[in-house]
Structure formats: C-alpha cells, structure tokens
Amino acid sequence: MTPRRSRGRRLVLATAAAVVVVLAGCSEVKNNGQNSLQPKGPQAQKIDDLFTPILVLAIIIGIAIMIATVWLAVKFRYRPGKNENPKQIHGNTRLEIGWTILPALLLAIVAVPTVATIFDLAQNPGPSALQVSVEGKQWWWQFSYPEEKVVTADELVIPTGRDVFVKLNACDGTGAAKTCNVIHSFWVPELSGKKDVVPGQTNTLTLSADKPGTYLGQCAEYCGLSHANMRFRVIAKTPADYQQWIAEQKQGPVNPLYEPDGTTPAGPTQQLIVKTFQCTNCHIFDDSSKATYGPNLTHLASRTVFASGSYPLTKQNLTRWVRDAPSMIPMSSQGCRLPPGKGICVGMPSFINNTPPGLQSMTPQQADQIADFLLEQK
Ligand code: CUA
C-alpha cells in the first residue's frame, strides 16, 4: 500500500468513528423528556410541522451544494500539460440574475410558513383557555392561577386538552412592594416554543398537553449562579384530576402556623419557623393565595420536587436543604439572614454558615423538626 492510500484509509476510519460517536448521542436524546422533536401538544406540533420540512429542504440543498463543489473541484482540477486559464464569465447577466433569484426564492419558501406559524402561535387563545401567571425568580418559577387564587412553585399543573395562556413576568407585586428580577427564558420543549421573561414587560405564550404526564421545563437564558438549576415541571392531569388538585390547593394548611389570635405561633415547630429562624420573612406557610419573596409553602408536600425541580421531595433532601441550602445549589445568599434592607439576599440562606452575629445556627434536630412539619403540608 502506498503512503498516500494508507493516509486516505485512516481519514475514512476517523470520519466513520466520528459519525458513530455523533449518532450514539441521538439514542440518548430519544427519551430525555426535553425533546422538541417529539411534540406532545398542538403548539409544539405546529413548530415541529414547520421545522421538519425546512430541515429536509436544507439537507437537500446542503448535499446538492457539497456534491457540486466536489464535482467541480475534480472536473476542473490541475492537470500536467493543460495549464490554461478557465473561461472568464465576469459580467454574465443571465447567471447573475439566476443566482440572485434562486436564493431569494428559497428564502421566500421558508419565510411564508415561518411567519404564518409565528402569528398563529402568538394568537390569544381566548377566554376558554386556562390563565396562568408565571414569575421568573432567582432561581425558581412561581405559578399563579389568578382566577382560582392559587399560588404555587416549581410544578405547573394543567388540565389536558385545554389551552393554557401563560403570562410571563420578571416583576411581581405593585407600587412600593414591586420587585423585579433578571431576564429568564421559559421553555418546555415538548409542549411549546421558548419565550423570554423580561423585567418591565409581560410576554405571553400558549401551551397545552394532549395526554396526562410530566413535561420537563428549563430556564433557557443565563440568569446567574444557579441558572442551570432553574428547572420546572409541567404536570398535565385529566380535567377531573386537575379540578381536584385545584380544590385541594385552595384549602387551608394541614398545620396552622398561628393560634386563632393570628400572632402566637401554634406550636414549637411554628415557633422555630416564625421566631427563631424567621422563615416567614420570605415564605408563606398558611395561605395558598398569596405570593411573596420565596416559594409559597402552604401545600409544599403536594409537590414531587423542590428547589426548582433540582431535588425530589424526600425527607433526607428537605432536611439538608432547610439547614444548608447553598450546599445543594450555588446561591449568593450571604445577606439573607440580615434584617431587610441590609445586605443583598438572593436565594435560601445557610443556617449553619455565615450566620450573622446574634442569630442562632440550626441544629440537625431543628432541621428535622421543620422538615417533618413541611412534609405534612399536603
Ligand atoms: Cu433563569 Cu436562567
């Protein structure tokens, strides 16, 4: 074998190996729960119906151009003894018009269905749709159902077969109580397209799921330390199951936080939550209709995950989280236990590290006690 041949064979082998490695990645993509090529609702289907034909068209044109390039390079290659200049075609009007019109035509073919789909997806689905307000926070998602007066986090529960009209906000509250967050992006690849969540502006998006199931969502815009942990789930239930869920969410807490006087903590755990560790500065434990700085925890135990979908809701995970959340996901929470207005608080504080002077650290027993209390809040 000549050296040149063996080099050629090595190149072929290397290319084949690269193709195998790339294709092996595809088998993993099949069921990762975030595959936009496997639409599970009408909006995602419309996007896929646009994507597939354009992809096929692009592949055909791409292959045609590659074949033409190789063919021309071979056909007009340098040959010993035939060393003349190629025919000069500068100023050929017919060719120039041709290669201007053809790409313009191709772009038009792509643009017409694309623009039509954009307008179609942007349409307000009307009053029959379920209205949901989504607030992007650092780093979790709050879901509010304004008509039902229910506020929840991490899991967006929807009924199957019904459009859900999502209003996306990076600010919440009004007047002096209004706080704004950074830019996030809301994306559930199997149910709909991606939409930015921008402070000072309300963007909207419609999604729906054909079948009951869990669909994985993800923040798709870099938003700080825990951007990659800013996940969520869309849980689609049958309309009857959804009605039951919403009825349960509207109920009061299993364990009340206060005595009937409204100020005295109703027990020793409530004392820890309200007085010792002041969890109530950021969280609401006894009213599922209100939103505040941190996730509403009135019905925390009805969820399957917490910490923005980063951890399954188990006793072990929750106990660790309550005591030292920053050890589980990156957060800049140093100022979170200081009085309001002192220090910048982003995320759950640690109750064992960086404890401000005069404040108590949390013992494992106290964390255990608070986790038990929370896991009863179904
Ligand atoms: Cu929120 Cu990235």
Short mmCIF file of C-alpha atoms and ligand atoms in Angstrom, two decimals:
data_model
loop_
_atom_site.label_atom_id
_atom_site.label_comp_id
_atom_site.label_asym_id
_atom_site.label_seq_id
_atom_site.Cartn_x
_atom_site.Cartn_y
_atom_site.Cartn_z
CA MET A 1 0.00 0.00 0.00
CA THR A 2 1.36 3.44 -0.88
CA PRO A 3 1.66 6.00 1.98
CA ARG A 4 -0.98 8.16 0.32
CA ARG A 5 -3.52 5.31 0.25
CA SER A 6 -2.94 4.44 3.89
CA ARG A 7 -3.47 8.09 4.84
CA GLY A 8 -6.75 8.08 2.91
CA ARG A 9 -7.89 4.94 4.68
CA ARG A 10 -7.05 6.46 8.08
CA LEU A 11 -9.11 9.52 7.18
CA VAL A 12 -12.09 7.33 6.24
CA LEU A 13 -11.79 5.40 9.52
CA ALA A 14 -11.57 8.60 11.58
CA THR A 15 -14.65 10.03 9.80
CA ALA A 16 -16.59 6.81 10.38
CA ALA A 17 -15.65 6.85 14.10
CA ALA A 18 -16.77 10.49 14.43
CA VAL A 19 -20.11 9.69 12.76
CA VAL A 20 -20.65 6.74 15.14
CA VAL A 21 -19.92 8.94 18.18
CA VAL A 22 -22.29 11.69 16.98
CA LEU A 23 -25.10 9.23 16.20
CA ALA A 24 -24.66 7.49 19.56
CA GLY A 25 -25.66 10.82 21.15
CA CYS A 26 -29.00 10.62 19.32
CA SER A 27 -30.08 7.43 21.11
CA GLU A 28 -29.79 9.25 24.46
CA VAL A 29 -31.83 12.19 23.18
CA LYS A 30 -34.82 9.95 22.46
CA ASN A 31 -36.34 9.94 25.95
CA ASN A 32 -34.74 12.76 27.92
CA GLY A 33 -38.09 14.46 28.45
CA GLN A 34 -36.98 17.63 26.67
CA ASN A 35 -37.04 16.57 23.05
CA SER A 36 -38.64 19.25 20.88
CA LEU A 37 -38.63 16.72 18.02
CA GLN A 38 -41.22 14.68 19.95
CA PRO A 39 -44.07 17.19 20.34
CA LYS A 40 -46.71 16.32 22.97
CA GLY A 41 -49.20 19.13 22.33
CA PRO A 42 -50.71 21.14 19.44
CA GLN A 43 -48.39 24.17 19.81
CA ALA A 44 -45.24 22.02 19.84
CA GLN A 45 -46.71 20.05 16.92
CA LYS A 46 -47.08 23.24 14.84
CA ILE A 47 -43.42 24.09 15.47
CA ASP A 48 -42.35 20.59 14.53
CA ASP A 49 -44.50 20.69 11.37
CA LEU A 50 -42.58 23.80 10.35
CA PHE A 51 -39.17 22.53 11.40
CA THR A 52 -39.23 19.15 9.64
CA PRO A 53 -39.94 20.26 6.03
CA ILE A 54 -37.45 23.16 6.32
CA LEU A 55 -34.82 20.77 7.69
CA VAL A 56 -35.42 18.35 4.78
CA LEU A 57 -35.18 21.23 2.29
CA ALA A 58 -31.95 22.45 3.93
CA ILE A 59 -30.45 18.95 3.85
CA ILE A 60 -31.28 18.52 0.14
CA ILE A 61 -29.75 21.91 -0.74
CA GLY A 62 -26.74 21.28 1.51
CA ILE A 63 -26.00 17.91 -0.10
CA ALA A 64 -26.51 19.34 -3.61
CA ILE A 65 -24.01 22.14 -2.89
CA MET A 66 -21.45 19.72 -1.45
CA ILE A 67 -21.74 17.36 -4.43
CA ALA A 68 -21.48 20.27 -6.88
CA THR A 69 -18.42 21.66 -5.05
CA VAL A 70 -16.59 18.32 -5.09
CA TRP A 71 -17.61 17.58 -8.68
CA LEU A 72 -16.42 20.99 -9.94
CA ALA A 73 -13.15 20.71 -7.99
CA VAL A 74 -12.44 17.32 -9.54
CA LYS A 75 -13.57 18.23 -13.04
CA PHE A 76 -11.51 21.41 -13.30
CA ARG A 77 -8.52 20.22 -11.29
CA TYR A 78 -4.96 20.99 -12.43
CA ARG A 79 -3.65 18.55 -14.99
CA PRO A 80 0.00 18.50 -16.13
CA GLY A 81 0.32 19.93 -19.60
CA LYS A 82 -3.13 21.54 -19.60
CA ASN A 83 -2.18 24.75 -17.90
CA GLU A 84 -4.65 27.27 -19.34
CA ASN A 85 -6.89 29.78 -17.56
CA PRO A 86 -10.57 28.84 -17.20
CA LYS A 87 -13.13 30.60 -19.36
CA GLN A 88 -13.81 34.10 -17.99
CA ILE A 89 -17.54 34.69 -17.31
CA HIS A 90 -17.44 38.03 -15.45
CA GLY A 91 -20.49 40.15 -16.28
CA ASN A 92 -22.74 37.29 -17.34
CA THR A 93 -26.13 38.91 -16.71
CA ARG A 94 -28.15 35.70 -17.01
CA LEU A 95 -26.01 33.89 -14.39
CA GLU A 96 -26.05 36.85 -12.02
CA ILE A 97 -29.83 37.18 -12.18
CA GLY A 98 -30.11 33.41 -11.68
CA TRP A 99 -28.02 33.21 -8.54
CA THR A 100 -29.79 36.23 -7.06
CA ILE A 101 -33.31 34.99 -7.73
CA LEU A 102 -32.80 31.36 -6.66
CA PRO A 103 -31.72 32.08 -3.04
CA ALA A 104 -34.40 34.80 -2.75
CA LEU A 105 -36.97 32.25 -3.87
CA LEU A 106 -35.70 29.69 -1.35
CA LEU A 107 -35.83 32.28 1.46
CA ALA A 108 -39.40 33.16 0.44
CA ILE A 109 -40.37 29.48 0.54
CA VAL A 110 -39.01 29.28 4.10
CA ALA A 111 -40.36 32.68 5.23
CA VAL A 112 -44.04 32.28 4.30
CA PRO A 113 -44.84 29.28 6.56
CA THR A 114 -42.46 30.57 9.26
CA VAL A 115 -44.17 33.95 9.57
CA ALA A 116 -47.61 32.31 9.40
CA THR A 117 -46.67 29.94 12.26
CA ILE A 118 -45.25 32.80 14.37
CA PHE A 119 -48.52 34.73 14.03
CA ASP A 120 -50.58 31.60 14.65
CA LEU A 121 -48.69 30.75 17.87
CA ALA A 122 -48.83 34.35 19.10
CA GLN A 123 -52.65 34.43 18.97
CA ASN A 124 -54.52 34.81 22.24
CA PRO A 125 -56.39 31.51 22.71
CA GLY A 126 -59.41 33.38 24.15
CA PRO A 127 -61.36 33.16 27.39
CA SER A 128 -61.78 29.38 27.32
CA ALA A 129 -58.06 28.97 27.99
CA LEU A 130 -56.71 28.46 31.50
CA GLN A 131 -54.99 31.69 32.58
CA VAL A 132 -51.68 31.26 34.40
CA SER A 133 -49.18 33.86 35.51
CA VAL A 134 -45.54 32.82 35.65
CA GLU A 135 -42.90 34.75 37.54
CA GLY A 136 -39.24 34.02 36.91
CA LYS A 137 -37.20 34.35 40.12
CA GLN A 138 -33.61 33.63 41.13
CA TRP A 139 -33.69 30.64 40.73
CA TRP A 140 -37.16 29.18 40.66
CA TRP A 141 -40.52 29.64 38.99
CA GLN A 142 -43.71 30.83 40.63
CA PHE A 143 -47.03 29.81 39.07
CA SER A 144 -50.19 31.76 39.92
CA TYR A 145 -53.73 30.92 38.89
CA PRO A 146 -55.42 34.36 39.13
CA GLU A 147 -58.99 33.12 38.65
CA GLU A 148 -58.64 30.30 41.18
CA LYS A 149 -56.48 32.42 43.53
CA VAL A 150 -53.81 29.77 43.91
CA VAL A 151 -50.05 30.36 44.05
CA THR A 152 -47.56 27.53 43.73
CA ALA A 153 -43.96 26.90 42.65
CA ASP A 154 -41.76 24.51 40.69
CA GLU A 155 -44.66 22.49 39.23
CA LEU A 156 -47.17 23.96 36.80
CA VAL A 157 -50.25 21.75 36.97
CA ILE A 158 -52.53 21.95 33.92
CA PRO A 159 -55.55 20.07 32.55
CA THR A 160 -55.05 18.03 29.36
CA GLY A 161 -56.68 19.07 26.10
CA ARG A 162 -57.09 22.71 27.10
CA ASP A 163 -55.01 25.69 26.03
CA VAL A 164 -53.05 27.30 28.83
CA PHE A 165 -52.39 31.01 28.30
CA VAL A 166 -49.21 31.84 30.17
CA LYS A 167 -48.32 35.42 31.12
CA LEU A 168 -44.59 35.71 31.75
CA ASN A 169 -43.31 38.29 34.24
CA ALA A 170 -39.98 39.04 35.83
CA CYS A 171 -41.58 41.51 38.26
CA ASP A 172 -44.25 40.96 40.86
CA GLY A 173 -46.15 42.99 43.39
CA THR A 174 -47.34 46.56 42.81
CA GLY A 175 -46.35 50.04 43.93
CA ALA A 176 -43.62 50.17 46.58
CA ALA A 177 -43.82 46.39 47.08
CA LYS A 178 -42.93 45.75 43.43
CA THR A 179 -39.71 43.80 42.93
CA CYS A 180 -38.13 42.88 39.63
CA ASN A 181 -35.82 40.06 38.72
CA VAL A 182 -33.33 39.48 35.92
CA ILE A 183 -34.11 38.11 32.44
CA HIS A 184 -35.07 34.44 32.28
CA SER A 185 -36.48 32.31 29.49
CA PHE A 186 -39.40 29.92 29.85
CA TRP A 187 -39.16 26.70 27.85
CA VAL A 188 -40.98 23.37 27.88
CA PRO A 189 -39.54 21.79 24.71
CA GLU A 190 -42.19 19.08 24.31
CA LEU A 191 -45.12 21.49 24.72
CA SER A 192 -44.21 24.84 23.19
CA GLY A 193 -41.58 27.26 21.99
CA LYS A 194 -39.22 29.33 24.09
CA LYS A 195 -40.14 32.80 25.40
CA ASP A 196 -38.03 35.33 27.30
CA VAL A 197 -39.19 36.61 30.69
CA VAL A 198 -38.20 40.27 30.76
CA PRO A 199 -38.46 42.79 33.64
CA GLY A 200 -40.98 45.52 32.90
CA GLN A 201 -42.73 43.62 30.16
CA THR A 202 -45.34 40.86 30.07
CA ASN A 203 -44.72 38.28 27.36
CA THR A 204 -47.26 35.59 26.62
CA LEU A 205 -47.19 32.03 25.41
CA THR A 206 -49.79 29.33 24.82
CA LEU A 207 -49.14 25.69 25.60
CA SER A 208 -51.18 22.56 26.07
CA ALA A 209 -50.66 18.84 26.51
CA ASP A 210 -52.61 16.10 24.75
CA LYS A 211 -52.04 13.44 27.39
CA PRO A 212 -51.53 13.34 31.16
CA GLY A 213 -47.88 13.25 32.12
CA THR A 214 -44.88 15.18 33.35
CA TYR A 215 -43.12 17.51 30.93
CA LEU A 216 -39.75 18.98 31.83
CA GLY A 217 -39.12 22.71 31.60
CA GLN A 218 -35.95 24.73 31.87
CA CYS A 219 -34.80 28.32 32.12
CA ALA A 220 -33.11 28.98 28.79
CA GLU A 221 -31.47 32.36 29.43
CA TYR A 222 -28.39 32.75 31.59
CA CYS A 223 -29.59 34.37 34.81
CA GLY A 224 -26.88 33.88 37.41
CA LEU A 225 -25.23 31.26 39.60
CA SER A 226 -27.97 28.65 39.51
CA HIS A 227 -29.28 29.23 36.00
CA ALA A 228 -28.66 25.58 35.10
CA ASN A 229 -30.65 24.51 38.19
CA MET A 230 -33.64 26.68 37.29
CA ARG A 231 -35.88 23.88 36.17
CA PHE A 232 -39.58 23.22 36.49
CA ARG A 233 -42.17 20.65 35.56
CA VAL A 234 -45.46 20.88 33.77
CA ILE A 235 -47.76 18.22 35.19
CA ALA A 236 -50.75 17.56 32.95
CA LYS A 237 -53.73 15.90 34.62
CA THR A 238 -57.11 14.86 33.25
CA PRO A 239 -59.65 17.70 33.67
CA ALA A 240 -61.28 15.87 36.62
CA ASP A 241 -57.94 15.30 38.38
CA TYR A 242 -56.97 18.90 37.72
CA GLN A 243 -60.22 20.13 39.33
CA GLN A 244 -59.49 18.00 42.37
CA TRP A 245 -55.94 19.35 42.58
CA ILE A 246 -57.05 22.96 42.40
CA ALA A 247 -59.74 22.34 45.06
CA GLU A 248 -57.08 20.88 47.36
CA GLN A 249 -54.73 23.81 46.73
CA LYS A 250 -57.44 26.29 47.74
CA GLN A 251 -57.80 24.69 51.16
CA GLY A 252 -56.04 25.97 54.26
CA PRO A 253 -52.88 24.34 55.61
CA VAL A 254 -52.88 20.98 57.40
CA ASN A 255 -50.92 22.55 60.27
CA PRO A 256 -51.87 26.14 61.07
CA LEU A 257 -48.96 28.48 61.67
CA TYR A 258 -50.61 30.66 64.33
CA GLU A 259 -53.07 30.33 67.17
CA PRO A 260 -56.51 31.84 66.39
CA ASP A 261 -55.19 35.21 67.66
CA GLY A 262 -53.15 35.37 64.44
CA THR A 263 -49.81 36.25 66.09
CA THR A 264 -48.81 33.48 68.52
CA PRO A 265 -47.04 30.54 66.83
CA ALA A 266 -49.29 27.47 67.13
CA GLY A 267 -46.59 25.09 68.41
CA PRO A 268 -42.85 24.59 68.99
CA THR A 269 -42.07 24.00 65.27
CA GLN A 270 -44.09 27.06 64.32
CA GLN A 271 -42.06 28.94 66.94
CA LEU A 272 -38.86 27.91 65.12
CA ILE A 273 -40.30 28.96 61.75
CA VAL A 274 -41.71 32.31 62.83
CA LYS A 275 -39.39 33.49 65.60
CA THR A 276 -36.09 31.60 65.73
CA PHE A 277 -35.25 31.34 62.03
CA GLN A 278 -37.79 33.85 60.65
CA CYS A 279 -38.62 31.73 57.60
CA THR A 280 -41.78 33.82 57.34
CA ASN A 281 -39.70 36.80 56.15
CA CYS A 282 -39.56 35.08 52.75
CA HIS A 283 -42.15 32.26 52.76
CA ILE A 284 -45.86 31.88 53.32
CA PHE A 285 -46.92 28.75 55.19
CA ASP A 286 -50.63 29.22 55.77
CA ASP A 287 -52.26 30.86 52.75
CA SER A 288 -52.02 29.39 49.25
CA SER A 289 -53.49 32.52 47.63
CA LYS A 290 -50.58 34.84 48.40
CA ALA A 291 -47.24 35.37 46.71
CA THR A 292 -44.11 36.52 48.46
CA TYR A 293 -40.33 36.59 48.06
CA GLY A 294 -39.77 32.81 48.33
CA PRO A 295 -41.95 29.88 47.21
CA ASN A 296 -45.38 29.56 48.85
CA LEU A 297 -45.08 26.51 51.12
CA THR A 298 -48.72 26.08 52.19
CA HIS A 299 -49.06 22.86 50.17
CA LEU A 300 -45.38 22.04 49.67
CA ALA A 301 -45.95 18.33 50.34
CA SER A 302 -48.32 18.08 47.35
CA ARG A 303 -45.32 18.57 45.05
CA THR A 304 -42.91 15.89 43.86
CA VAL A 305 -39.81 18.09 43.62
CA PHE A 306 -38.44 21.21 45.28
CA ALA A 307 -35.54 23.65 44.84
CA SER A 308 -36.81 24.49 41.34
CA GLY A 309 -37.04 20.85 40.35
CA SER A 310 -33.44 20.11 41.34
CA TYR A 311 -34.32 17.56 44.03
CA PRO A 312 -37.08 15.02 44.65
CA LEU A 313 -39.10 15.99 47.71
CA THR A 314 -37.80 13.47 50.24
CA LYS A 315 -37.25 13.85 53.98
CA GLN A 316 -33.50 13.49 53.61
CA ASN A 317 -33.19 16.12 50.85
CA LEU A 318 -35.54 18.56 52.56
CA THR A 319 -33.79 18.32 55.95
CA ARG A 320 -30.44 19.05 54.34
CA TRP A 321 -31.96 21.91 52.34
CA VAL A 322 -33.66 23.57 55.32
CA ARG A 323 -30.37 23.65 57.22
CA ASP A 324 -27.89 24.50 54.46
CA ALA A 325 -29.48 25.11 51.04
CA PRO A 326 -26.41 26.79 49.46
CA SER A 327 -24.52 23.50 49.80
CA MET A 328 -27.07 21.92 47.42
CA ILE A 329 -27.24 24.55 44.67
CA PRO A 330 -25.00 27.61 44.18
CA MET A 331 -26.60 30.77 45.60
CA SER A 332 -25.40 34.19 46.71
CA SER A 333 -27.29 34.14 49.96
CA GLN A 334 -24.87 35.69 52.45
CA GLY A 335 -27.15 38.61 53.26
CA CYS A 336 -30.35 36.58 53.53
CA ARG A 337 -30.50 36.44 57.32
CA LEU A 338 -29.73 40.11 57.85
CA PRO A 339 -32.63 42.49 58.59
CA PRO A 340 -34.47 43.71 55.46
CA GLY A 341 -32.52 46.39 53.63
CA LYS A 342 -29.15 45.22 54.94
CA GLY A 343 -27.19 43.12 52.52
CA ILE A 344 -28.31 41.61 49.25
CA CYS A 345 -30.27 38.38 49.53
CA VAL A 346 -30.55 36.04 46.56
CA GLY A 347 -31.67 32.54 47.45
CA MET A 348 -32.17 30.47 50.57
CA PRO A 349 -29.66 31.29 53.33
CA SER A 350 -27.47 28.78 55.10
CA PHE A 351 -28.46 28.39 58.74
CA ILE A 352 -25.09 26.93 59.70
CA ASN A 353 -22.59 29.02 57.70
CA ASN A 354 -22.15 32.81 57.68
CA THR A 355 -24.67 33.18 60.49
CA PRO A 356 -24.91 36.89 61.33
CA PRO A 357 -23.88 37.85 64.90
CA GLY A 358 -26.66 37.41 67.43
CA LEU A 359 -28.56 34.88 65.33
CA GLN A 360 -28.84 31.20 66.13
CA SER A 361 -27.47 28.36 63.99
CA MET A 362 -29.78 25.46 63.20
CA THR A 363 -29.21 22.07 64.84
CA PRO A 364 -29.86 18.85 62.87
CA GLN A 365 -32.79 18.15 65.22
CA GLN A 366 -34.38 21.52 64.45
CA ALA A 367 -33.98 20.95 60.68
CA ASP A 368 -35.54 17.51 61.09
CA GLN A 369 -38.46 19.02 63.01
CA ILE A 370 -39.10 21.72 60.35
CA ALA A 371 -38.84 19.18 57.51
CA ASP A 372 -41.38 16.92 59.24
CA PHE A 373 -43.74 19.87 59.62
CA LEU A 374 -43.36 20.82 55.94
CA LEU A 375 -43.90 17.27 54.71
CA GLU A 376 -47.27 17.23 56.47
CA GLN A 377 -48.40 20.31 54.49
CA LYS A 378 -50.13 18.38 51.71
CU1 CUA B 1 -33.46 31.83 35.00
CU2 CUA B 1 -31.65 31.11 33.66
#
